[in-house]
């Protein structure tokens, strides 16, 4: 159940959803059962639309998890395009590799194993699209590195900016206060950046979309 949309709105959108690819459906179920955070399917569909409209040649994903979004991104890229994706969890990397292999995308997805804060400063290429979905406490630093790696006119796509609805809530559970404050501060930085034309959309868990100026 979404804390952003009402239950009837969510059910309505689900009723309109196109038939889900069996592998993606399996991954969604696995992630839900094992409490592994992956991109909301509505956000994933929007990301696919951005890719189809933008036709990026180079994409960087920060936070692979089990490669749910990696697979969805790679499937929409043109043949000459490439996807680099960063993940530090060894368990997630193992699962991601298995799912990527099953999707026949091994040659299209390059997993960079390790901490994004250590990997990104050493990357020597620019990207047309960067998808940020990593540890929230690192968002500000990862955002700054992303700006350095993003081409002019490139798109920055950021997940979780409404943070289960808590970002706009007057009352936040104690267990979510720290993370909510981090997201609120990040949103101010994201929306006030002079390097981006930014907006936050109420899709999924809240999507930040910025175009580098």
CSV table of N, CA and C in Angstrom, one decimal, residues 40-202:
chain,number,residue,atom,x,y,z
A,40,UNK,N,10.0,1.0,-7.4
A,40,UNK,CA,8.6,0.8,-7.5
A,40,UNK,C,8.3,0.6,-9.0
A,41,UNK,N,7.4,-0.3,-9.4
A,41,UNK,CA,7.1,-0.6,-10.8
A,41,UNK,C,6.6,0.6,-11.6
A,42,UNK,N,5.9,1.5,-10.9
A,42,UNK,CA,5.4,2.7,-11.6
A,42,UNK,C,6.6,3.6,-11.9
A,43,UNK,N,7.5,3.7,-11.0
A,43,UNK,CA,8.7,4.5,-11.2
A,43,UNK,C,9.6,3.9,-12.3
A,44,UNK,N,9.6,2.5,-12.3
A,44,UNK,CA,10.4,1.8,-13.3
A,44,UNK,C,9.8,2.0,-14.7
A,45,UNK,N,8.5,2.1,-14.8
A,45,UNK,CA,7.9,2.3,-16.1
A,45,UNK,C,8.2,3.7,-16.6
A,46,UNK,N,8.2,4.7,-15.7
A,46,UNK,CA,8.5,6.1,-16.0
A,46,UNK,C,10.0,6.2,-16.4
A,47,UNK,N,10.9,5.5,-15.7
A,47,UNK,CA,12.3,5.5,-16.1
A,47,UNK,C,12.5,4.9,-17.5
A,48,UNK,N,11.7,3.9,-17.8
A,48,UNK,CA,11.8,3.3,-19.2
A,48,UNK,C,11.4,4.3,-20.2
A,49,UNK,N,10.3,5.1,-19.9
A,49,UNK,CA,9.9,6.1,-20.8
A,49,UNK,C,10.9,7.2,-21.1
A,50,UNK,N,11.6,7.6,-20.0
A,50,UNK,CA,12.7,8.6,-20.1
A,50,UNK,C,13.8,8.0,-21.0
A,51,UNK,N,14.1,6.8,-20.8
A,51,UNK,CA,15.2,6.2,-21.6
A,51,UNK,C,14.8,6.1,-23.1
A,52,UNK,N,13.5,5.7,-23.4
A,52,UNK,CA,13.1,5.7,-24.8
A,52,UNK,C,13.0,7.1,-25.4
A,53,UNK,N,12.8,8.1,-24.6
A,53,UNK,CA,12.7,9.5,-25.1
A,53,UNK,C,14.1,10.1,-25.3
A,54,UNK,N,15.0,9.7,-24.4
A,54,UNK,CA,16.3,10.3,-24.3
A,54,UNK,C,17.4,9.6,-25.2
A,55,UNK,N,17.2,8.3,-25.3
A,55,UNK,CA,18.1,7.4,-26.0
A,55,UNK,C,19.6,7.6,-25.5
A,56,UNK,N,19.8,7.4,-24.2
A,56,UNK,CA,21.2,7.6,-23.7
A,56,UNK,C,22.1,6.5,-24.2
A,57,UNK,N,23.4,7.0,-24.4
A,57,UNK,CA,24.4,6.0,-24.9
A,57,UNK,C,25.1,5.4,-23.7
A,58,UNK,N,25.2,6.2,-22.6
A,58,UNK,CA,25.9,5.7,-21.4
A,58,UNK,C,25.0,6.0,-20.2
A,59,UNK,N,24.7,5.0,-19.4
A,59,UNK,CA,23.9,5.1,-18.2
A,59,UNK,C,24.7,4.6,-17.0
A,60,UNK,N,24.5,5.3,-15.9
A,60,UNK,CA,25.1,4.9,-14.7
A,60,UNK,C,24.0,4.7,-13.6
A,61,UNK,N,24.0,3.5,-13.0
A,61,UNK,CA,23.0,3.2,-11.9
A,61,UNK,C,23.8,3.1,-10.6
A,62,UNK,N,23.4,3.9,-9.6
A,62,UNK,CA,24.0,3.8,-8.3
A,62,UNK,C,23.1,3.1,-7.4
A,63,UNK,N,23.4,1.8,-7.1
A,63,UNK,CA,22.6,0.9,-6.3
A,63,UNK,C,21.9,-0.1,-7.2
A,64,UNK,N,22.6,-1.2,-7.4
A,64,UNK,CA,22.0,-2.3,-8.2
A,64,UNK,C,20.9,-3.1,-7.6
A,65,UNK,N,21.1,-3.4,-6.3
A,65,UNK,CA,20.3,-4.3,-5.5
A,65,UNK,C,20.3,-5.7,-6.3
A,66,UNK,N,19.2,-6.2,-6.6
A,66,UNK,CA,19.1,-7.5,-7.3
A,66,UNK,C,19.0,-7.3,-8.8
A,67,UNK,N,19.2,-6.1,-9.3
A,67,UNK,CA,19.3,-5.8,-10.8
A,67,UNK,C,17.9,-5.7,-11.4
A,68,UNK,N,16.9,-5.5,-10.6
A,68,UNK,CA,15.5,-5.3,-11.2
A,68,UNK,C,15.5,-4.1,-12.1
A,69,UNK,N,16.0,-2.9,-11.6
A,69,UNK,CA,16.0,-1.7,-12.5
A,69,UNK,C,17.0,-1.8,-13.6
A,70,UNK,N,18.1,-2.5,-13.3
A,70,UNK,CA,19.2,-2.7,-14.2
A,70,UNK,C,18.7,-3.4,-15.5
A,71,UNK,N,17.9,-4.4,-15.3
A,71,UNK,CA,17.4,-5.2,-16.4
A,71,UNK,C,16.4,-4.4,-17.2
A,72,UNK,N,15.5,-3.6,-16.4
A,72,UNK,CA,14.5,-2.8,-17.1
A,72,UNK,C,15.2,-1.7,-17.9
A,73,UNK,N,16.3,-1.1,-17.4
A,73,UNK,CA,17.0,-0.1,-18.1
A,73,UNK,C,17.7,-0.7,-19.4
A,74,UNK,N,18.4,-1.8,-19.2
A,74,UNK,CA,19.2,-2.4,-20.3
A,74,UNK,C,18.3,-2.9,-21.4
A,75,UNK,N,17.1,-3.3,-21.1
A,75,UNK,CA,16.2,-3.8,-22.1
A,75,UNK,C,15.7,-2.7,-23.1
A,76,UNK,N,15.8,-1.4,-22.6
A,76,UNK,CA,15.3,-0.3,-23.3
A,76,UNK,C,16.4,0.5,-24.0
A,77,UNK,N,17.6,0.1,-23.8
A,77,UNK,CA,18.8,0.8,-24.4
A,77,UNK,C,19.0,0.3,-25.8
A,78,UNK,N,19.5,1.2,-26.7
A,78,UNK,CA,19.9,0.8,-28.0
A,78,UNK,C,21.1,-0.1,-28.0
A,79,UNK,N,21.4,-0.8,-29.1
A,79,UNK,CA,22.4,-1.8,-29.1
A,79,UNK,C,23.8,-1.2,-28.7
A,80,UNK,N,24.1,0.0,-29.2
A,80,UNK,CA,25.4,0.6,-29.0
A,80,UNK,C,25.5,1.2,-27.6
A,81,UNK,N,24.5,1.2,-26.8
A,81,UNK,CA,24.5,1.9,-25.5
A,81,UNK,C,25.0,0.9,-24.4
A,82,UNK,N,25.4,1.5,-23.2
A,82,UNK,CA,26.0,0.6,-22.2
A,82,UNK,C,25.4,1.1,-20.8
A,83,UNK,N,25.4,0.1,-19.9
A,83,UNK,CA,25.0,0.4,-18.5
A,83,UNK,C,26.0,0.0,-17.5
A,84,UNK,N,26.5,0.9,-16.7
A,84,UNK,CA,27.4,0.6,-15.6
A,84,UNK,C,26.5,0.7,-14.3
A,85,UNK,N,26.6,-0.3,-13.4
A,85,UNK,CA,25.8,-0.2,-12.2
A,85,UNK,C,26.6,-0.6,-11.0
A,86,UNK,N,26.5,0.2,-9.9
A,86,UNK,CA,27.4,0.0,-8.8
A,86,UNK,C,26.6,-0.6,-7.6
A,87,UNK,N,27.2,-1.6,-7.0
A,87,UNK,CA,26.6,-2.3,-5.8
A,87,UNK,C,27.7,-2.8,-4.9
A,88,UNK,N,27.5,-2.6,-3.6
A,88,UNK,CA,28.5,-3.0,-2.6
A,88,UNK,C,28.1,-4.3,-1.8
A,89,UNK,N,26.9,-4.6,-1.8
A,89,UNK,CA,26.4,-5.8,-1.1
A,89,UNK,C,26.8,-7.1,-1.9
A,90,UNK,N,27.6,-7.9,-1.3
A,90,UNK,CA,28.0,-9.2,-2.0
A,90,UNK,C,26.8,-10.1,-2.2
A,91,UNK,N,25.9,-10.1,-1.3
A,91,UNK,CA,24.7,-11.0,-1.5
A,91,UNK,C,23.9,-10.5,-2.6
A,92,UNK,N,23.7,-9.1,-2.7
A,92,UNK,CA,23.0,-8.6,-3.8
A,92,UNK,C,23.7,-8.8,-5.1
A,93,UNK,N,25.0,-8.6,-5.2
A,93,UNK,CA,25.8,-8.8,-6.4
A,93,UNK,C,25.6,-10.2,-6.9
A,94,UNK,N,25.6,-11.2,-6.0
A,94,UNK,CA,25.4,-12.6,-6.5
A,94,UNK,C,24.0,-12.8,-7.1
A,95,UNK,N,23.0,-12.3,-6.4
A,95,UNK,CA,21.6,-12.4,-7.0
A,95,UNK,C,21.5,-11.6,-8.3
A,96,UNK,N,22.1,-10.4,-8.3
A,96,UNK,CA,22.0,-9.6,-9.5
A,96,UNK,C,22.6,-10.3,-10.7
A,97,UNK,N,23.8,-10.9,-10.5
A,97,UNK,CA,24.4,-11.6,-11.6
A,97,UNK,C,23.6,-12.8,-12.1
A,98,UNK,N,22.9,-13.5,-11.2
A,98,UNK,CA,22.1,-14.6,-11.6
A,98,UNK,C,20.9,-14.1,-12.5
A,99,UNK,N,20.2,-13.0,-12.0
A,99,UNK,CA,19.1,-12.5,-12.7
A,99,UNK,C,19.5,-11.9,-14.1
A,100,UNK,N,20.6,-11.2,-14.1
A,100,UNK,CA,21.1,-10.6,-15.4
A,100,UNK,C,21.4,-11.7,-16.4
A,101,UNK,N,22.0,-12.8,-15.9
A,101,UNK,CA,22.3,-14.0,-16.8
A,101,UNK,C,21.0,-14.6,-17.3
A,102,UNK,N,20.0,-14.7,-16.5
A,102,UNK,CA,18.7,-15.3,-16.9
A,102,UNK,C,18.0,-14.3,-17.9
A,103,UNK,N,18.3,-13.1,-17.8
A,103,UNK,CA,17.7,-12.1,-18.8
A,103,UNK,C,18.5,-11.9,-20.1
A,104,UNK,N,19.6,-12.7,-20.2
A,104,UNK,CA,20.5,-12.7,-21.4
A,104,UNK,C,21.0,-11.3,-21.6
A,105,UNK,N,21.4,-10.6,-20.5
A,105,UNK,CA,21.9,-9.2,-20.6
A,105,UNK,C,23.3,-9.1,-20.0
A,106,UNK,N,24.0,-10.2,-19.9
A,106,UNK,CA,25.3,-10.2,-19.3
A,106,UNK,C,26.3,-9.3,-20.0
A,107,UNK,N,26.2,-9.2,-21.3
A,107,UNK,CA,27.1,-8.4,-22.1
A,107,UNK,C,26.7,-6.9,-22.1
A,108,UNK,N,25.5,-6.6,-21.6
A,108,UNK,CA,25.0,-5.3,-21.7
A,108,UNK,C,25.1,-4.5,-20.3
A,109,UNK,N,25.2,-5.3,-19.3
A,109,UNK,CA,25.2,-4.7,-17.9
A,109,UNK,C,26.6,-5.0,-17.3
A,110,UNK,N,27.3,-3.9,-16.9
A,110,UNK,CA,28.6,-4.0,-16.3
A,110,UNK,C,28.4,-3.6,-14.8
A,111,UNK,N,28.6,-4.6,-13.9
A,111,UNK,CA,28.5,-4.4,-12.5
A,111,UNK,C,29.8,-3.9,-11.9
A,112,UNK,N,29.8,-2.8,-11.3
A,112,UNK,CA,31.0,-2.3,-10.6
A,112,UNK,C,30.8,-2.6,-9.1
A,113,UNK,N,31.7,-3.5,-8.6
A,113,UNK,CA,31.5,-4.0,-7.3
A,113,UNK,C,32.3,-3.1,-6.3
A,114,UNK,N,31.5,-2.6,-5.3
A,114,UNK,CA,32.2,-1.8,-4.2
A,114,UNK,C,31.3,-0.6,-3.8
A,115,UNK,N,31.9,0.2,-3.0
A,115,UNK,CA,31.2,1.4,-2.5
A,115,UNK,C,31.2,2.5,-3.6
A,116,UNK,N,30.1,3.0,-3.9
A,116,UNK,CA,29.9,4.1,-4.9
A,116,UNK,C,30.8,5.3,-4.6
A,117,UNK,N,30.9,5.6,-3.3
A,117,UNK,CA,31.7,6.8,-2.9
A,117,UNK,C,33.2,6.6,-3.2
A,118,UNK,N,33.6,5.4,-3.3
A,118,UNK,CA,35.0,5.1,-3.7
A,118,UNK,C,35.2,4.9,-5.2
A,119,UNK,N,34.1,4.4,-5.8
A,119,UNK,CA,34.2,4.1,-7.3
A,119,UNK,C,34.0,5.3,-8.1
A,120,UNK,N,33.0,6.1,-7.8
A,120,UNK,CA,32.6,7.2,-8.7
A,120,UNK,C,33.8,8.3,-8.9
A,121,UNK,N,34.6,8.6,-7.9
A,121,UNK,CA,35.7,9.6,-8.2
A,121,UNK,C,36.7,9.1,-9.2
A,122,UNK,N,36.8,7.7,-9.4
A,122,UNK,CA,37.7,7.2,-10.3
A,122,UNK,C,37.2,6.9,-11.7
A,123,UNK,N,35.9,7.1,-11.9
A,123,UNK,CA,35.3,6.9,-13.2
A,123,UNK,C,35.8,8.0,-14.2
A,124,UNK,N,36.2,7.6,-15.4
A,124,UNK,CA,36.8,8.6,-16.3
A,124,UNK,C,35.9,8.9,-17.5
A,125,UNK,N,34.6,8.6,-17.4
A,125,UNK,CA,33.7,8.8,-18.5
A,125,UNK,C,32.5,9.6,-18.1
A,126,UNK,N,31.8,10.2,-19.0
A,126,UNK,CA,30.6,11.0,-18.7
A,126,UNK,C,29.4,10.2,-19.1
A,127,UNK,N,28.3,10.5,-18.4
A,127,UNK,CA,27.1,9.7,-18.7
A,127,UNK,C,25.9,10.6,-19.1
A,128,UNK,N,25.0,10.0,-20.0
A,128,UNK,CA,23.9,10.7,-20.5
A,128,UNK,C,22.7,10.6,-19.5
A,129,UNK,N,22.7,9.6,-18.7
A,129,UNK,CA,21.7,9.4,-17.7
A,129,UNK,C,22.3,8.7,-16.4
A,130,UNK,N,21.9,9.3,-15.3
A,130,UNK,CA,22.4,8.6,-14.0
A,130,UNK,C,21.2,8.4,-13.1
A,131,UNK,N,21.1,7.2,-12.7
A,131,UNK,CA,20.0,6.8,-11.8
A,131,UNK,C,20.5,6.6,-10.4
A,132,UNK,N,20.1,7.4,-9.4
A,132,UNK,CA,20.5,7.3,-8.1
A,132,UNK,C,19.5,6.7,-7.2
A,133,UNK,N,19.9,5.5,-6.6
A,133,UNK,CA,19.0,4.8,-5.7
A,133,UNK,C,19.8,4.0,-4.7
A,134,UNK,N,20.5,4.7,-3.8
A,134,UNK,CA,21.5,4.0,-2.9
A,134,UNK,C,21.1,4.4,-1.5
A,135,UNK,N,22.1,4.2,-0.6
A,135,UNK,CA,21.9,4.5,0.9
A,135,UNK,C,21.6,6.0,1.0
A,136,UNK,N,20.5,6.3,1.7
A,136,UNK,CA,20.0,7.7,1.8
A,136,UNK,C,21.0,8.6,2.5
A,137,UNK,N,21.7,8.1,3.5
A,137,UNK,CA,22.7,8.9,4.2
A,137,UNK,C,23.8,9.4,3.3
A,138,UNK,N,24.0,8.7,2.1
A,138,UNK,CA,25.1,9.1,1.2
A,138,UNK,C,24.5,9.9,0.0
A,139,UNK,N,23.2,10.2,0.0
A,139,UNK,CA,22.6,10.9,-1.2
A,139,UNK,C,23.3,12.2,-1.6
A,140,UNK,N,23.6,13.0,-0.6
A,140,UNK,CA,24.2,14.3,-0.9
A,140,UNK,C,25.6,14.2,-1.6
A,141,UNK,N,26.4,13.3,-1.1
A,141,UNK,CA,27.8,13.1,-1.7
A,141,UNK,C,27.6,12.5,-3.0
A,142,UNK,N,26.7,11.5,-3.1
A,142,UNK,CA,26.5,10.8,-4.4
A,142,UNK,C,25.9,11.8,-5.4
A,143,UNK,N,25.1,12.7,-5.0
A,143,UNK,CA,24.5,13.7,-5.9
A,143,UNK,C,25.6,14.6,-6.5
A,144,UNK,N,26.6,15.0,-5.6
A,144,UNK,CA,27.7,15.9,-6.1
A,144,UNK,C,28.6,15.1,-7.1
A,145,UNK,N,28.9,13.9,-6.8
A,145,UNK,CA,29.6,13.1,-7.8
A,145,UNK,C,28.9,12.9,-9.1
A,146,UNK,N,27.6,12.7,-8.9
A,146,UNK,CA,26.7,12.5,-10.1
A,146,UNK,C,26.8,13.7,-11.0
A,147,UNK,N,26.7,14.9,-10.4
A,147,UNK,CA,26.8,16.1,-11.2
A,147,UNK,C,28.1,16.2,-12.0
A,148,UNK,N,29.2,15.7,-11.4
A,148,UNK,CA,30.5,15.8,-12.1
A,148,UNK,C,30.5,14.8,-13.3
A,149,UNK,N,29.8,13.7,-13.1
A,149,UNK,CA,29.8,12.6,-14.1
A,149,UNK,C,28.8,12.8,-15.2
A,150,UNK,N,27.8,13.7,-15.0
A,150,UNK,CA,26.7,13.8,-15.9
A,150,UNK,C,27.0,14.8,-17.0
A,151,UNK,N,26.7,14.4,-18.2
A,151,UNK,CA,27.0,15.3,-19.4
A,151,UNK,C,26.0,16.5,-19.3
A,152,UNK,N,26.3,17.6,-20.0
A,152,UNK,CA,25.4,18.7,-20.1
A,152,UNK,C,24.2,18.2,-20.9
A,153,UNK,N,23.0,18.5,-20.4
A,153,UNK,CA,21.8,18.0,-21.1
A,153,UNK,C,21.4,16.6,-20.6
A,154,UNK,N,22.3,16.0,-19.8
A,154,UNK,CA,22.0,14.7,-19.2
A,154,UNK,C,21.0,14.7,-18.2
A,155,UNK,N,20.4,13.5,-17.9
A,155,UNK,CA,19.3,13.4,-17.0
A,155,UNK,C,19.7,12.7,-15.7
A,156,UNK,N,19.4,13.3,-14.5
A,156,UNK,CA,19.6,12.7,-13.2
A,156,UNK,C,18.2,12.2,-12.7
A,157,UNK,N,18.1,10.9,-12.4
A,157,UNK,CA,16.8,10.3,-12.0
A,157,UNK,C,17.1,9.8,-10.6
A,158,UNK,N,16.3,10.3,-9.6
A,158,UNK,CA,16.6,10.0,-8.2
A,158,UNK,C,15.3,9.4,-7.6
A,159,UNK,N,15.5,8.3,-6.8
A,159,UNK,CA,14.3,7.6,-6.2
A,159,UNK,C,14.2,8.0,-4.8
A,160,UNK,N,13.0,7.8,-4.2
A,160,UNK,CA,12.6,7.9,-2.8
A,160,UNK,C,12.5,9.3,-2.2
A,161,UNK,N,12.2,10.3,-3.0
A,161,UNK,CA,12.3,11.7,-2.5
A,161,UNK,C,11.0,12.1,-1.8
A,162,UNK,N,10.0,11.2,-1.8
A,162,UNK,CA,8.8,11.4,-0.9
A,162,UNK,C,8.9,10.5,0.3
A,163,UNK,N,9.8,9.5,0.2
A,163,UNK,CA,10.1,8.7,1.4
A,163,UNK,C,8.9,8.1,2.1
A,164,UNK,N,8.1,7.3,1.4
A,164,UNK,CA,6.9,6.6,1.9
A,164,UNK,C,5.9,7.7,2.4
A,165,UNK,N,6.0,8.9,1.9
A,165,UNK,CA,5.1,9.9,2.3
A,165,UNK,C,5.5,10.7,3.5
A,166,UNK,N,6.6,10.3,4.2
A,166,UNK,CA,7.0,11.0,5.4
A,166,UNK,C,7.7,12.3,5.1
A,167,UNK,N,8.2,12.5,3.9
A,167,UNK,CA,8.9,13.8,3.6
A,167,UNK,C,7.9,15.0,3.8
A,168,UNK,N,6.6,14.7,3.5
A,168,UNK,CA,5.7,15.8,3.6
A,168,UNK,C,4.8,15.7,4.9
A,169,UNK,N,5.0,14.7,5.7
A,169,UNK,CA,4.2,14.4,6.9
A,169,UNK,C,4.5,15.3,8.1
A,170,UNK,N,3.5,15.7,8.8
A,170,UNK,CA,3.8,16.5,10.0
A,170,UNK,C,4.2,15.6,11.2
A,171,UNK,N,3.7,14.4,11.2
A,171,UNK,CA,4.1,13.4,12.2
A,171,UNK,C,4.8,12.3,11.6
A,172,UNK,N,6.1,12.0,12.0
A,172,UNK,CA,6.9,10.9,11.5
A,172,UNK,C,7.3,9.9,12.6
A,173,UNK,N,7.1,8.6,12.3
A,173,UNK,CA,7.5,7.7,13.4
A,173,UNK,C,9.0,7.8,13.8
A,174,UNK,N,9.3,7.5,15.0
A,174,UNK,CA,10.6,7.7,15.5
A,174,UNK,C,11.6,6.9,14.7
A,175,UNK,N,11.2,5.8,14.2
A,175,UNK,CA,12.1,4.9,13.4
A,175,UNK,C,12.5,5.5,12.0
A,176,UNK,N,11.7,6.5,11.6
A,176,UNK,CA,12.0,7.1,10.3
A,176,UNK,C,12.4,8.5,10.3
A,177,UNK,N,12.5,9.1,11.5
A,177,UNK,CA,12.8,10.5,11.7
A,177,UNK,C,14.2,10.9,11.1
A,178,UNK,N,15.2,10.1,11.3
A,178,UNK,CA,16.6,10.4,10.8
A,178,UNK,C,16.6,10.4,9.3
A,179,UNK,N,16.1,9.3,8.7
A,179,UNK,CA,16.1,9.1,7.3
A,179,UNK,C,15.2,10.2,6.6
A,180,UNK,N,14.1,10.5,7.3
A,180,UNK,CA,13.2,11.6,6.7
A,180,UNK,C,13.9,12.9,6.7
A,181,UNK,N,14.6,13.2,7.7
A,181,UNK,CA,15.3,14.5,7.8
A,181,UNK,C,16.4,14.6,6.7
A,182,UNK,N,17.0,13.4,6.4
A,182,UNK,CA,18.1,13.3,5.4
A,182,UNK,C,17.4,13.6,4.0
A,183,UNK,N,16.3,13.0,3.8
A,183,UNK,CA,15.6,13.2,2.5
A,183,UNK,C,15.1,14.6,2.3
A,184,UNK,N,14.6,15.2,3.4
A,184,UNK,CA,14.1,16.6,3.3
A,184,UNK,C,15.2,17.5,3.0
A,185,UNK,N,16.4,17.4,3.6
A,185,UNK,CA,17.5,18.2,3.3
A,185,UNK,C,18.0,18.0,1.9
A,186,UNK,N,18.0,16.7,1.5
A,186,UNK,CA,18.5,16.4,0.1
A,186,UNK,C,17.6,17.1,-0.9
A,187,UNK,N,16.3,17.1,-0.6
A,187,UNK,CA,15.3,17.6,-1.6
A,187,UNK,C,15.6,19.1,-1.8
A,188,UNK,N,15.9,19.8,-0.7
A,188,UNK,CA,16.3,21.2,-0.8
A,188,UNK,C,17.5,21.5,-1.7
A,189,UNK,N,18.5,20.6,-1.5
A,189,UNK,CA,19.7,20.7,-2.3
A,189,UNK,C,19.4,20.4,-3.7
A,190,UNK,N,18.6,19.4,-4.0
A,190,UNK,CA,18.3,18.9,-5.3
A,190,UNK,C,17.5,20.0,-6.1
A,191,UNK,N,16.5,20.6,-5.4
A,191,UNK,CA,15.7,21.6,-6.0
A,191,UNK,C,16.3,23.0,-6.2
A,192,UNK,N,17.4,23.2,-5.4
A,192,UNK,CA,18.0,24.6,-5.5
A,192,UNK,C,19.3,24.5,-6.2
A,193,UNK,N,19.7,23.4,-6.8
A,193,UNK,CA,21.0,23.3,-7.5
A,193,UNK,C,21.0,24.2,-8.7
A,194,UNK,N,22.0,25.0,-8.9
A,194,UNK,CA,22.1,25.8,-10.1
A,194,UNK,C,22.6,25.0,-11.3
A,195,UNK,N,23.0,23.8,-11.1
A,195,UNK,CA,23.5,22.9,-12.2
A,195,UNK,C,22.3,22.2,-12.9
A,196,UNK,N,21.2,22.2,-12.3
A,196,UNK,CA,20.1,21.4,-12.8
A,196,UNK,C,18.8,22.2,-12.9
A,197,UNK,N,18.0,21.7,-13.9
A,197,UNK,CA,16.6,22.1,-13.9
A,197,UNK,C,15.8,20.9,-13.3
A,198,UNK,N,15.3,21.1,-12.1
A,198,UNK,CA,14.9,20.0,-11.3
A,198,UNK,C,13.4,20.0,-11.0
A,199,UNK,N,12.8,18.8,-10.8
A,199,UNK,CA,11.4,18.7,-10.3
A,199,UNK,C,11.3,17.4,-9.5
A,200,UNK,N,10.3,17.4,-8.7
A,200,UNK,CA,10.0,16.1,-7.9
A,200,UNK,C,8.6,15.7,-8.3
A,201,UNK,N,8.5,14.5,-8.7
A,201,UNK,CA,7.2,14.0,-9.1
A,201,UNK,C,6.7,12.9,-8.2
A,202,UNK,N,5.3,12.9,-8.0
A,202,UNK,CA,4.7,12.0,-7.0
A,202,UNK,C,4.4,10.6,-7.8
